[in-house]
Tab-separated table of C-alpha atoms in Angstrom:
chain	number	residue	atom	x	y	z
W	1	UNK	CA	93.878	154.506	118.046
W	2	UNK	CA	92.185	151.441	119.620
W	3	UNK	CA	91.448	149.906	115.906
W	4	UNK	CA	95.191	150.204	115.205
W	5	UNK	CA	96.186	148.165	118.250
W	6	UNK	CA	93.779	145.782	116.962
W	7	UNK	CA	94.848	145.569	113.355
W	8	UNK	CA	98.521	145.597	115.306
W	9	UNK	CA	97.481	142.406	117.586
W	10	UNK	CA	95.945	140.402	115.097
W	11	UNK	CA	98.814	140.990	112.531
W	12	UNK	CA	101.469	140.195	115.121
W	13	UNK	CA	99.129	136.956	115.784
W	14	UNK	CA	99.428	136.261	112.115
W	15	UNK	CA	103.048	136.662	111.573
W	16	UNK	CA	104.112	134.799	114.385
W	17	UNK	CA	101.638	131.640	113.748
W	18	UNK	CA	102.898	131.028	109.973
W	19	UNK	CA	106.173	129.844	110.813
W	20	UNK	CA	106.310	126.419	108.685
W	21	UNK	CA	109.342	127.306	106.287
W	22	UNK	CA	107.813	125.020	104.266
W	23	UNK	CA	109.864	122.263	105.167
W	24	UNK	CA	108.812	118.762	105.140
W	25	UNK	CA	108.462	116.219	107.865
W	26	UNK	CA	111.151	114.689	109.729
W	27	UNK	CA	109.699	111.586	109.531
W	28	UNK	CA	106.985	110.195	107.725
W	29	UNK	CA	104.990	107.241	109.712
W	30	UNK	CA	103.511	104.019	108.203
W	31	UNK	CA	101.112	101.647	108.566
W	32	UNK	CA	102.142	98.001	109.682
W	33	UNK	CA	99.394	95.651	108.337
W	34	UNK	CA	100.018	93.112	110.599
W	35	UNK	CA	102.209	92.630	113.621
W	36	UNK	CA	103.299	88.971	114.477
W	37	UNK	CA	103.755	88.149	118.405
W	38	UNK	CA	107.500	87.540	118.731
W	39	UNK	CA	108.151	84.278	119.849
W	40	UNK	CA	111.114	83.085	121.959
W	41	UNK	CA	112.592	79.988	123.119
W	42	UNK	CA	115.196	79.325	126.393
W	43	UNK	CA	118.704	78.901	124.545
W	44	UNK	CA	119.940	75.977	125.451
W	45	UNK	CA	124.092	75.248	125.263
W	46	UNK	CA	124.503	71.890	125.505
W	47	UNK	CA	122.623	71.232	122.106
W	48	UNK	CA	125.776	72.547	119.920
W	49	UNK	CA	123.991	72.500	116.823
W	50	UNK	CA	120.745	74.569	117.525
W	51	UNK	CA	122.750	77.077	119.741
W	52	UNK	CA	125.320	77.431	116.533
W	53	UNK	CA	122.207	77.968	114.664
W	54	UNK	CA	120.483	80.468	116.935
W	55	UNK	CA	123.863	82.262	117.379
W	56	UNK	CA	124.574	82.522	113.482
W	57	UNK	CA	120.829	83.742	112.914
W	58	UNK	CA	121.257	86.367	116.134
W	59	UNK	CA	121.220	90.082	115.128
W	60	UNK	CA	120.000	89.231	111.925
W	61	UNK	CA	117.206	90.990	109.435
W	62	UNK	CA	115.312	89.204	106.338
W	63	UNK	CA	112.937	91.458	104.046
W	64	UNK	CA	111.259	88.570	102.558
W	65	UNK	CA	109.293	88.918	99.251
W	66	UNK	CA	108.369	85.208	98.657
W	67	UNK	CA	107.421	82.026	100.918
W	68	UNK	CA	110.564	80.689	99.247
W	69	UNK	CA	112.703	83.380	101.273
W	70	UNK	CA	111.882	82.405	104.683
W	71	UNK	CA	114.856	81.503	106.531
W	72	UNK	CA	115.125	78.196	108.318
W	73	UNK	CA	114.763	79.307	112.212
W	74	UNK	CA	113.753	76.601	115.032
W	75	UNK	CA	110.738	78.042	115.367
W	76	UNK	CA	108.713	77.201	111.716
W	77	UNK	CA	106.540	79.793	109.944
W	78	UNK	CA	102.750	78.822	110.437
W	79	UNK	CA	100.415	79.866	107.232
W	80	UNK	CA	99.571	82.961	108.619
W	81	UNK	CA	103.559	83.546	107.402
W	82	UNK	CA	103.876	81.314	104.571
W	83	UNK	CA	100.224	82.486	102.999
W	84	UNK	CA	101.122	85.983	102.999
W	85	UNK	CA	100.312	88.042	99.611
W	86	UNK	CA	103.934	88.820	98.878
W	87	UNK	CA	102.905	90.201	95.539
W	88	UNK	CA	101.725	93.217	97.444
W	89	UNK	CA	103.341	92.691	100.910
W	90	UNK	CA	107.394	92.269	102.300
W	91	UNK	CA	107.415	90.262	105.664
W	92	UNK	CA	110.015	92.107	107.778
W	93	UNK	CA	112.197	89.589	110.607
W	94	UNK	CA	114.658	90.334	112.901
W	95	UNK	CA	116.021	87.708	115.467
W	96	UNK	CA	118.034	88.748	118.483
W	97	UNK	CA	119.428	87.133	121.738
W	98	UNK	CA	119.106	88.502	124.893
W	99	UNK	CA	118.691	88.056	128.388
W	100	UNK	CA	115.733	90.355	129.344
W	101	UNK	CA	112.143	88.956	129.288
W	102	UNK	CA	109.630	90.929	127.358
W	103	UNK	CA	106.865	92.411	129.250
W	104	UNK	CA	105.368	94.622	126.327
W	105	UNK	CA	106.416	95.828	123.041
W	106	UNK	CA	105.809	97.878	120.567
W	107	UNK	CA	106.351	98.361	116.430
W	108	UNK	CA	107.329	101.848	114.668
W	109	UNK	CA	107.454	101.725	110.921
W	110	UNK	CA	108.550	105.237	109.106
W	111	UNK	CA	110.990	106.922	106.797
W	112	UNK	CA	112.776	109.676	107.870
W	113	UNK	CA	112.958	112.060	105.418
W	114	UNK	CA	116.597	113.710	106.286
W	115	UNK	CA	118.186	110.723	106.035
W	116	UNK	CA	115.698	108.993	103.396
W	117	UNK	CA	115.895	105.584	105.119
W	118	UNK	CA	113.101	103.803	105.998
W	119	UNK	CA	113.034	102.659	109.819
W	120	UNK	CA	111.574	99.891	111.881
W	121	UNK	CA	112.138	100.659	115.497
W	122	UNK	CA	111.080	97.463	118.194
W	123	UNK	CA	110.410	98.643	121.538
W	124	UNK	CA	111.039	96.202	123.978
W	125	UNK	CA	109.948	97.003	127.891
W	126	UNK	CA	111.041	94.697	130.489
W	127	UNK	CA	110.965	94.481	134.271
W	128	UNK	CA	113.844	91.831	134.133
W	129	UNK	CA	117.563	92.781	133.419
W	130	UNK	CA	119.488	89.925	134.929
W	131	UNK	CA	122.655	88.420	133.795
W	132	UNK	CA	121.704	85.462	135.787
W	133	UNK	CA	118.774	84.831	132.976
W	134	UNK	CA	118.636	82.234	131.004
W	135	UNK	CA	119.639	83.450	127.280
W	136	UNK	CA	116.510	83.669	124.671
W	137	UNK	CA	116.020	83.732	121.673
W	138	UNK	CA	113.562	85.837	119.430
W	139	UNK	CA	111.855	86.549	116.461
W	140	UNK	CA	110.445	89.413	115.607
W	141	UNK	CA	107.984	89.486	112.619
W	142	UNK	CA	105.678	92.530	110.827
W	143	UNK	CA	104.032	92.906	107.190
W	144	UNK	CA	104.457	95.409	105.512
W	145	UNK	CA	103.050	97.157	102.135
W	146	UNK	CA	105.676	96.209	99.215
W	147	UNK	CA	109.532	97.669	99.898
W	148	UNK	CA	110.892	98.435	96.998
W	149	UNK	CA	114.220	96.702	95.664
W	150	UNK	CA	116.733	99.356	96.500
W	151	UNK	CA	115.276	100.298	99.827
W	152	UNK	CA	117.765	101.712	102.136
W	153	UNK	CA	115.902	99.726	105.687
W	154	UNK	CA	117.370	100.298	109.205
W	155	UNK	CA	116.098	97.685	111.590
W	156	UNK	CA	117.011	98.426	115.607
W	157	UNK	CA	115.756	97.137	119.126
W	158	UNK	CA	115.041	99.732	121.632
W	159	UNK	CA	114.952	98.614	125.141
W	160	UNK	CA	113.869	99.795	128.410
W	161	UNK	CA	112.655	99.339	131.967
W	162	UNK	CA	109.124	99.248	133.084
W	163	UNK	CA	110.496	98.513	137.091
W	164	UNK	CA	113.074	101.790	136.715
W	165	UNK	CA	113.382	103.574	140.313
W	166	UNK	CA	114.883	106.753	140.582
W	167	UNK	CA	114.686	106.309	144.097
W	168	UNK	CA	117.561	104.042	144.691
């Protein structure tokens, strides 16, 4: 009797660990090869012509495949942009205007594999949400291994709040 309650246990054990379906992952990670420091600069009205520029470029994404490709931004693209190996690598930008300063950030690079789009998720944390800010202006850079041409890519800025208190 007890070796049948044993063979029971470790059966049940069995059954109840192998529950996989099969199924694939919901997302599949990647690796960034390099991530570029975003840069900012204090938006400044009264110059009409660089704030029409900074406001036409805000919100935008470039998947750039040649040196040729870079967009003309006021902050210039040092060699360690313009000297990429775009033969094997697609340099990823996305500018935005805000008024939060960033404290830390992060990059995510995946595909996820319901929706078969690949993602690149920028996690901004800031301890300053004030409308009294000044406006800024970012960039956003990484490289990336070679994107195909018909690549489906969702770019998106997640923010939060390192100075949250549920207290108040």
């Amino acid at each position: 009797m007890k070796h049948l309650v044993i063979i029971f246990l470790a059966l049940s054990i069995a059954l109840c660990s192998c529950n996989r379906h099969n199924e694939p992952p919901l997302e599949t990670e990647f690796i960034i090869s390099r991530q570029y420091l975003p840069v900012s600069i204090d938006v400044d009205k009264s110059n009409q012509e660089l704030y029409d520029k900074i406001k036409d470029l805000s919100k935008s994404n470039f998947i750039v495949n040649s040196a040729d490709e870079l967009p003309d931004d006021p902050f210039g693209f040092n060699e360690a942009y313009t000297h990429v190996n775009f033969n094997d690598y697609t340099l990823l930008l996305h500018y935005e205007m805000h008024r939060w300063r960033i404290d830390t950030y992060r990059n995510r690079f995946y595909r996820d594999n319901r929706e078969n789009t690949i993602n690149w998720m920028i996690r901004v944390d800031s301890s300053q949400f004030d409308e009294s800010e000044p406006i800024l202006f970012t960039r956003f850079a990484i490289l990336i291994r070679k994107l195909p041409e018909d690549v489906d890519l969702k770019i998106w800025v997640s923010l939060g709040a390192l100075n949250w208190d549920w207290g108040k």
